[in-house]
Short mmCIF file of C-alpha atoms in Angstrom, two decimals:
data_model
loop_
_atom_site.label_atom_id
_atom_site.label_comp_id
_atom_site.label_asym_id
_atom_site.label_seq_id
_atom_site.Cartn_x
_atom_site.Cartn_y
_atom_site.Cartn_z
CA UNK F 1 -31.15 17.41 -54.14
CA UNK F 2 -31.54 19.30 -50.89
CA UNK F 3 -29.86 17.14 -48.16
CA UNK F 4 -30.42 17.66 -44.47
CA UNK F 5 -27.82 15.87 -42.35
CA UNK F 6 -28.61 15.74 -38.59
CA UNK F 7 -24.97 15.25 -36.34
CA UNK F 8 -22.88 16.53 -38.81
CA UNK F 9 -20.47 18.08 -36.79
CA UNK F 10 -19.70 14.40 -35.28
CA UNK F 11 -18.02 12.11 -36.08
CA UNK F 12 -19.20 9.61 -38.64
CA UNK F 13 -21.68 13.17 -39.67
CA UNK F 14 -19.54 14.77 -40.47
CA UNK F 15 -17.26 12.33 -42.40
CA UNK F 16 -20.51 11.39 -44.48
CA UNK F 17 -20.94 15.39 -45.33
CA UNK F 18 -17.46 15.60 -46.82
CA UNK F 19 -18.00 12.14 -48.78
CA UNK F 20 -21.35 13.56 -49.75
CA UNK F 21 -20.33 16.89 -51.04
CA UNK F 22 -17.02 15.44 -52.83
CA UNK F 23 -19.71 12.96 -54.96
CA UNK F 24 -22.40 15.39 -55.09
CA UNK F 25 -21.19 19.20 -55.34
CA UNK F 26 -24.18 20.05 -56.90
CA UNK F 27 -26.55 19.37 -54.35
CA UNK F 28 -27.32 21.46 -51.46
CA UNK F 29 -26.17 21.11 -48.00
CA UNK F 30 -28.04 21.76 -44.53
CA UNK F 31 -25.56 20.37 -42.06
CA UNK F 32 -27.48 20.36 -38.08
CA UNK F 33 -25.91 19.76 -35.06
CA UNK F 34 -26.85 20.81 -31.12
CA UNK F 35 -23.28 21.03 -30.45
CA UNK F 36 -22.96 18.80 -27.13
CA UNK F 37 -19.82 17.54 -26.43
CA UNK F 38 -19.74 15.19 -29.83
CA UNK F 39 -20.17 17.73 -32.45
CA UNK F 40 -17.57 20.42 -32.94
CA UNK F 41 -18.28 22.95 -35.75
CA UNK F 42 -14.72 23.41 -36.55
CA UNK F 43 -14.41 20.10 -37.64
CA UNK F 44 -17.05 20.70 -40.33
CA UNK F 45 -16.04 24.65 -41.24
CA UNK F 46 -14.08 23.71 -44.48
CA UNK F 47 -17.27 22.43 -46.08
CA UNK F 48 -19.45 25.92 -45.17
CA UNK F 49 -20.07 27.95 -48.25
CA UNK F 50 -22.74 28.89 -50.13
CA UNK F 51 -24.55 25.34 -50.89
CA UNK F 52 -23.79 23.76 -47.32
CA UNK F 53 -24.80 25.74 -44.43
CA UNK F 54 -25.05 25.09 -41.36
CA UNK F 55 -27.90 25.13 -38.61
CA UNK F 56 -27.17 25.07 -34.52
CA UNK F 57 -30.25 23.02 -33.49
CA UNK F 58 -31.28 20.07 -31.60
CA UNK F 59 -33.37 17.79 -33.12
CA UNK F 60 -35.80 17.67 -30.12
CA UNK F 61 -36.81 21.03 -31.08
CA UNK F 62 -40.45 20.70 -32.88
CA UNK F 63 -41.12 23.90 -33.43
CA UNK F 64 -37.75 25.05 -34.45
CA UNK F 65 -37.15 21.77 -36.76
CA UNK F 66 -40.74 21.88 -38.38
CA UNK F 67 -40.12 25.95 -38.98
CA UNK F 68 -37.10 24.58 -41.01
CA UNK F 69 -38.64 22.30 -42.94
CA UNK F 70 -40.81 24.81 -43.79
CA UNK F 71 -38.16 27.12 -44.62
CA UNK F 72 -36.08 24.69 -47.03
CA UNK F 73 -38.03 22.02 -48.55
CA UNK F 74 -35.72 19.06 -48.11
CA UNK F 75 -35.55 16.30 -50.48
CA UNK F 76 -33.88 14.38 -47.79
CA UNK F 77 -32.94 14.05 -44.36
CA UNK F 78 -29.99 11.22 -42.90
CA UNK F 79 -30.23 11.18 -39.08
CA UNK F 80 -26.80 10.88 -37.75
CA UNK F 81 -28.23 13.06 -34.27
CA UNK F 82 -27.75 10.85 -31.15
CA UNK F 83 -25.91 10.13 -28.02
CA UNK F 84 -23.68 7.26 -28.46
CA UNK F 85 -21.22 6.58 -25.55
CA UNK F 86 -22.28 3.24 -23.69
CA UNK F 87 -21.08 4.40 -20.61
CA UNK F 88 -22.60 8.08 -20.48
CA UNK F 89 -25.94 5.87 -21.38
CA UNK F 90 -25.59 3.80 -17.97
CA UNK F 91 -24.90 7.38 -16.08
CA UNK F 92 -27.72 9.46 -17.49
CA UNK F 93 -30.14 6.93 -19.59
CA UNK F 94 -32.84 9.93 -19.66
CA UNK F 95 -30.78 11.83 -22.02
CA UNK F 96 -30.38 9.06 -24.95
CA UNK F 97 -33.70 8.27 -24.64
CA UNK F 98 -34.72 12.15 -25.36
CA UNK F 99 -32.21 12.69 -28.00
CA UNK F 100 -32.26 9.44 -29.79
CA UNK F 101 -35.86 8.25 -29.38
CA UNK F 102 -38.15 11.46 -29.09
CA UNK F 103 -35.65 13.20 -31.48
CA UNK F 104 -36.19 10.49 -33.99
CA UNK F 105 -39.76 11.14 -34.05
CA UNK F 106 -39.79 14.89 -33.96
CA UNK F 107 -37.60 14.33 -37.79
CA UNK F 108 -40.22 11.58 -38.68
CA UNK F 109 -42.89 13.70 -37.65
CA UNK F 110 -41.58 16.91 -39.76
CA UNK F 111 -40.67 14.88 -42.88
CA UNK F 112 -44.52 13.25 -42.74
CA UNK F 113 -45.78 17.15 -42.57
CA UNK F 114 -43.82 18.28 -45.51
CA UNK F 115 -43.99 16.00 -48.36
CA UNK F 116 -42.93 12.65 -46.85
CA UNK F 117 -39.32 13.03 -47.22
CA UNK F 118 -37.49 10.76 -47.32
CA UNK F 119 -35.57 9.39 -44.21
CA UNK F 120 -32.26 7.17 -43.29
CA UNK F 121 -31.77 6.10 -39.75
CA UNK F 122 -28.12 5.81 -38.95
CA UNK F 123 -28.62 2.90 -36.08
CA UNK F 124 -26.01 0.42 -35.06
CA UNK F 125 -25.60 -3.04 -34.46
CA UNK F 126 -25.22 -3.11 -30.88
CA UNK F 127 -29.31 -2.94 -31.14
CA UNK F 128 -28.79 -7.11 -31.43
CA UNK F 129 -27.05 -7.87 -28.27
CA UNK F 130 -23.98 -9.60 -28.69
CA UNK F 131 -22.08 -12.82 -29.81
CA UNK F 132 -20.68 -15.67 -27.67
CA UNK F 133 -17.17 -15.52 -27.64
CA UNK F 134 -16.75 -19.18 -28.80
CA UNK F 135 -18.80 -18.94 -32.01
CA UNK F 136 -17.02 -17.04 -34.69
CA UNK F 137 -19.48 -18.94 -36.80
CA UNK F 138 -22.48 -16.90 -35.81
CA UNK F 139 -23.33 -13.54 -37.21
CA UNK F 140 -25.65 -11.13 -36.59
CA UNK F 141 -28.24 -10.73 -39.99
CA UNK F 142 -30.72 -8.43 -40.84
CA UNK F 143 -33.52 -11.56 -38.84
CA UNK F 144 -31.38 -11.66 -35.81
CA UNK F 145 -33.71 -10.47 -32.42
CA UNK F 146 -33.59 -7.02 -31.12
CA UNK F 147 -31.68 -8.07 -27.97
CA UNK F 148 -29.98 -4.41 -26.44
CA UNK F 149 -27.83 -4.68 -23.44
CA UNK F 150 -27.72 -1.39 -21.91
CA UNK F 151 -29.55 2.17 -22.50
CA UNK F 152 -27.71 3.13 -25.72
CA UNK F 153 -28.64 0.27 -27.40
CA UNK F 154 -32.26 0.32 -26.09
CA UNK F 155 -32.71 3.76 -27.55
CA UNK F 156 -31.28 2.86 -30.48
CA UNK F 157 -33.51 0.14 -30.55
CA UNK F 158 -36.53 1.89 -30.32
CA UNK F 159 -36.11 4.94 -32.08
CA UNK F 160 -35.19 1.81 -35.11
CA UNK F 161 -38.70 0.27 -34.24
CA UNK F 162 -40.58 3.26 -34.32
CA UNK F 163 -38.84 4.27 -38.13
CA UNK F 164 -40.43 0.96 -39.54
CA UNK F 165 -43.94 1.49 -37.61
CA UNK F 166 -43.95 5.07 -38.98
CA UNK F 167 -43.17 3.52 -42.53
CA UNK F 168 -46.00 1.04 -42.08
CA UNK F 169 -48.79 3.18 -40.35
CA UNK F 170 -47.76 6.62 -42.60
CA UNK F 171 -46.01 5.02 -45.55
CA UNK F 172 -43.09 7.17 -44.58
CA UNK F 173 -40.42 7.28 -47.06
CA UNK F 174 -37.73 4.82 -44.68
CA UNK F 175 -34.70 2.54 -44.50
CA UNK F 176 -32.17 1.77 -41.23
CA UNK F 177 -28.45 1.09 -41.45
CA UNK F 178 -26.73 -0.75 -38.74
CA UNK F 179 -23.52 -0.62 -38.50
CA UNK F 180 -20.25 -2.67 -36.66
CA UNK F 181 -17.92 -0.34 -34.98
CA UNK F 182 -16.46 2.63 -37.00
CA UNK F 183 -12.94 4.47 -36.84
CA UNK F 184 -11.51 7.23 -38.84
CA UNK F 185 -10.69 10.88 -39.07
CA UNK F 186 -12.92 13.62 -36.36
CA UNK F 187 -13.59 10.76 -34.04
CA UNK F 188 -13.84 11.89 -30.26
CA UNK F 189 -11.01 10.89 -27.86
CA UNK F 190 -13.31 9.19 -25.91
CA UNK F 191 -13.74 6.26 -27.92
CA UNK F 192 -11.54 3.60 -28.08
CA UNK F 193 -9.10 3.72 -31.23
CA UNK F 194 -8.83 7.70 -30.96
CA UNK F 195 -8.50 7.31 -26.78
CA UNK F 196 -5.68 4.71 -27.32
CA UNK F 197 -4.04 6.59 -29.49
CA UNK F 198 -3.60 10.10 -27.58
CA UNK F 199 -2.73 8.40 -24.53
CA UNK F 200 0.36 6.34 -25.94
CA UNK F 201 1.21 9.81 -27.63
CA UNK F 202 1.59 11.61 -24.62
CA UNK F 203 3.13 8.03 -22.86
CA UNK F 204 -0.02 7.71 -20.40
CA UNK F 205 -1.70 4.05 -19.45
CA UNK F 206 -4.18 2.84 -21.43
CA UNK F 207 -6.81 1.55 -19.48
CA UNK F 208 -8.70 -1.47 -20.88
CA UNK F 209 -11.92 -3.21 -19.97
CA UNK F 210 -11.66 -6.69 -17.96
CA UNK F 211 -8.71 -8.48 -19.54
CA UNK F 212 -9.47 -7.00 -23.09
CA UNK F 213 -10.95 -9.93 -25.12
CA UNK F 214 -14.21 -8.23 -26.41
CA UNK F 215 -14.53 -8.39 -29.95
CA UNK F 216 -15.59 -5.79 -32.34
CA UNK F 217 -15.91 -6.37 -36.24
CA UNK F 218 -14.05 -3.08 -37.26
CA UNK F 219 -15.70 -0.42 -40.22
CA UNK F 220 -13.45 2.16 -41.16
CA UNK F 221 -15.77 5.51 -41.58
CA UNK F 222 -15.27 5.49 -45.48
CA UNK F 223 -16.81 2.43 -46.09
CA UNK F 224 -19.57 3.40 -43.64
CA UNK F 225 -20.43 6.45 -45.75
CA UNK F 226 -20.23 4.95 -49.03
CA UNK F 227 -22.65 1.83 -47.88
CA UNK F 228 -24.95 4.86 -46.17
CA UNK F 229 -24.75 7.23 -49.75
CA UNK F 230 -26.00 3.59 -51.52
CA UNK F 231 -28.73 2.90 -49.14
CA UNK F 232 -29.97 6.42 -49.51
CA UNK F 233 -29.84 6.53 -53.88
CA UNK F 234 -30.95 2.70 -53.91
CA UNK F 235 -32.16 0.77 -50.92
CA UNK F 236 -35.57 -0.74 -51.28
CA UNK F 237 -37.73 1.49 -48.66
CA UNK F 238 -38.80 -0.35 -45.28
CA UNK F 239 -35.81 -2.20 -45.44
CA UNK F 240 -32.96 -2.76 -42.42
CA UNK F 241 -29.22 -2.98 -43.99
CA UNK F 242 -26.60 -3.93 -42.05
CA UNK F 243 -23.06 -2.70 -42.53
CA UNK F 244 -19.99 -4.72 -41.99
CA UNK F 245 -16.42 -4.73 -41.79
CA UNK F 246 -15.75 -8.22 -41.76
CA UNK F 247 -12.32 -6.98 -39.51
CA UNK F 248 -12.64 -8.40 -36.27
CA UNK F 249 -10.15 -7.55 -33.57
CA UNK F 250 -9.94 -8.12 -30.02
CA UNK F 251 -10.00 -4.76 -27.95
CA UNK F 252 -6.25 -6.10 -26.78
CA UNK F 253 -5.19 -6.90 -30.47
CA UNK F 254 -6.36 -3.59 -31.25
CA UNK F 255 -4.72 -1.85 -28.34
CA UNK F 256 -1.56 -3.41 -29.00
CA UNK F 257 -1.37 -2.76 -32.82
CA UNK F 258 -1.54 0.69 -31.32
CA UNK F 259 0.61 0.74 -29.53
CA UNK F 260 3.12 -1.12 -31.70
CA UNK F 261 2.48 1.45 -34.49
CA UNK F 262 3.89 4.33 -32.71
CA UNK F 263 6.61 1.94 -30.87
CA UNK F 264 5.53 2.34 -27.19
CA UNK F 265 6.21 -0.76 -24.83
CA UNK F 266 3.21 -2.81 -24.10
CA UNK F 267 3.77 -2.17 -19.94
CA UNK F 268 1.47 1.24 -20.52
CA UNK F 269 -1.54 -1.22 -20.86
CA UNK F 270 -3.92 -0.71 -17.83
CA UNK F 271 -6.15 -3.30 -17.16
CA UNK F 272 -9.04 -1.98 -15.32
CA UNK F 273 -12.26 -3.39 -14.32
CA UNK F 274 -14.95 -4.25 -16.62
CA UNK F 275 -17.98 -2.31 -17.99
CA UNK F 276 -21.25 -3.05 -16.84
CA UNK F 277 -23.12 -5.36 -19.10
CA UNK F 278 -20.05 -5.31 -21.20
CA UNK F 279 -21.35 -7.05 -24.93
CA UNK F 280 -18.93 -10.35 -25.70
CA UNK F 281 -18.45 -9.70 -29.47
CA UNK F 282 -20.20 -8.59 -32.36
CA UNK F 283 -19.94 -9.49 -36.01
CA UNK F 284 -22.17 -8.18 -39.05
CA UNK F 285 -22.72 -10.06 -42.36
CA UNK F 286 -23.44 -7.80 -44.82
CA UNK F 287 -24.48 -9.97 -47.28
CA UNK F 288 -27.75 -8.42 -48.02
CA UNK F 289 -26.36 -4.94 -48.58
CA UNK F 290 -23.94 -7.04 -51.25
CA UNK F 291 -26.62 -8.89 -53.02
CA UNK F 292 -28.66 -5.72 -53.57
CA UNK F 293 -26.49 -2.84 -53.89
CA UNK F 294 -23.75 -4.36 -54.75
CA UNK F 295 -21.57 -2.81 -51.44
CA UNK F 296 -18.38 -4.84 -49.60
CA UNK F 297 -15.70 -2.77 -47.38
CA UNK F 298 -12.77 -1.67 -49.69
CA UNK F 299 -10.47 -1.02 -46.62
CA UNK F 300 -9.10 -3.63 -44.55
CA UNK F 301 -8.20 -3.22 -40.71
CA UNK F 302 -4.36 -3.47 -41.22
CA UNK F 303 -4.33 -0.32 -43.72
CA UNK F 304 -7.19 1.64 -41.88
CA UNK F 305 -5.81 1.89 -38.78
CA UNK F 306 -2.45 2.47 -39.52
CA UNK F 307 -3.97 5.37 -42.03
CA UNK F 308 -5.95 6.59 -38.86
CA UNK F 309 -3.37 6.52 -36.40
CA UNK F 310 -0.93 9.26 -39.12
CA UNK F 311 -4.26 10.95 -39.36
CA UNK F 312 -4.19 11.85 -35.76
CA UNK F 313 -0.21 12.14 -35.48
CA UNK F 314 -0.55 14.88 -38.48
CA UNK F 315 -3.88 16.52 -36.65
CA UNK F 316 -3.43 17.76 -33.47
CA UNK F 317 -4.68 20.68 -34.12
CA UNK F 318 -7.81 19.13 -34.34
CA UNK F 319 -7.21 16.49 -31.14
CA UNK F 320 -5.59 19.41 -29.20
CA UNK F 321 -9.20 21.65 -28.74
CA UNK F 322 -11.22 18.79 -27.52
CA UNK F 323 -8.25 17.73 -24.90
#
């Protein structure tokens, strides 16, 4: 198979091109990224030889992407590509809804002119809204309402809307993930595990949103990858699969845990005021992607981030060229 992965120098991209290529060394590699502030080449450079290569390219590109298709006859493309940072969305909405709407449908566009390749949408579950607070009962399913609270989703949203039009109108080869929060290796300080973590290294506050009871159902990036590989080999085309962690956490709990890992005093919490249109909670059952592919998360919260907070201890070398 000849694999293009779009965003592979981010962070869950480039986490899904190392679990690819470990599973799959036969198969060839294109890994694309535009190289914004979320993709860093370095963190992908160990994989570069000659069966992954990669391509400096932004997917908005038509001419440049449908020259490439030309070029390598892909088997298969997994669109990681998009802006993802809630708060850059509310700053500069124009820009998510170029990259991760228009850029969806340039891929679309070149995998319909090329064979119909097939195509996986890496979305996210923020594309439902969120959850009361007082309802750990309620979950969001596959049926749930697109409900987006702020320009990220949105653009999510509607770049997922326009992947299952495209597979009805063109019979286009498609399936969508969407996924609860992830954590791991290679993600950017400016999320909120990594972010916690380099500030109580270096003994700074930690700021945190209104008084820090948001809840996020937590996906550590392995088990994202291996549920996105699955969808890819054997997910029933048209179809939405949604990816949980079933590890929900407070953004306090979380903070603290932190913070209690690398035994710094709970005074450098910051509590500062609260995002705009700030989502209550979210929670994915994944009991779909279970029935049919037979997928559950193999690493619990308690192990995963203590794994990801030595994995950023032992890699500054990483950390220290994006600080």
């Amino acid at each position: 198979m000849k694999l293009l992965i779009t965003g592979a120098a981010g962070f869950i991209g480039s986490n899904f091109s190392y679990h690819w290529h470990a599973n799959n060394p036969q198969d060839e590699l294109v890994l694309l990224d535009a190289l914004t502030y979320a993709g860093h080449r370095h963190t992908i450079e160990p994989l570069l030889n000659e069966r992954v290569r990669f391509v400096h390219l932004d997917i908005t590109q038509r001419e440049e992407i449908f020259a490439m298709f030309v070029r390598e006859r892909f088997d298969a493309v997994v669109n990681f590509a998009a802006e993802s940072m809630v708060d850059r969305s509310i700053e500069q909405p124009d820009i998510f809804l170029r990259s991760n709407i228009l850029g969806t449908q340039v891929l679309m566009d070149a995998c319909r002119a090329h064979g119909n390749v097939r195509f996986h949408q890496v979305s996210t579950d923020e594309v439902y809204g969120d959850l009361p607070l007082d309802r750990p009962d309620l979950f969001f399913t596959e049926a749930t309402p697109i409900h987006a609270s702020n320009p990220y989703s949105a653009s999510k949203a509607g770049a997922d809307l326009l992947c299952l039009a495209y597979h009805r109108t063109f019979n286009l080869p498609v399936t969508i993930s969407h996924c609860s929060n992830n954590y791991g290796p290679y993600q950017l300080p400016e999320k909120l595990i990594p972010k916690m973590i380099l500030r109580a290294l270096n003994n700074e506050p930690l700021p945190v949103f209104g008084n820090g009871a948001n809840v996020r159902d937590w996906l550590h990036v392995d088990d994202h990858c291996r549920a996105i590989a699955l969808i890819l080999q054997q997910g029933r085309l048209g179809e939405i699969y949604n990816v949980g962690g079933h590890n929900e956490r407070d953004n306090l709990t979380v903070v603290k845990t932190i913070l209690a890992a690398l035994e710094k005093p709970e005074t450098l919490i910051e509590f500062v005021t609260d995002r705009a249109g700030h989502d209550l909670r979210y929670a994915i059952d994944p009991a779909k992607i279970h029935a049919e592919l037979g997928w559950l998360p193999a690493i619990g919260f308690d192990q995963g981030i203590a794994d990801t907070i030595n994995w950023y201890v032992e890699n500054q070398a990483w950390w220290g060229r994006l600080t």
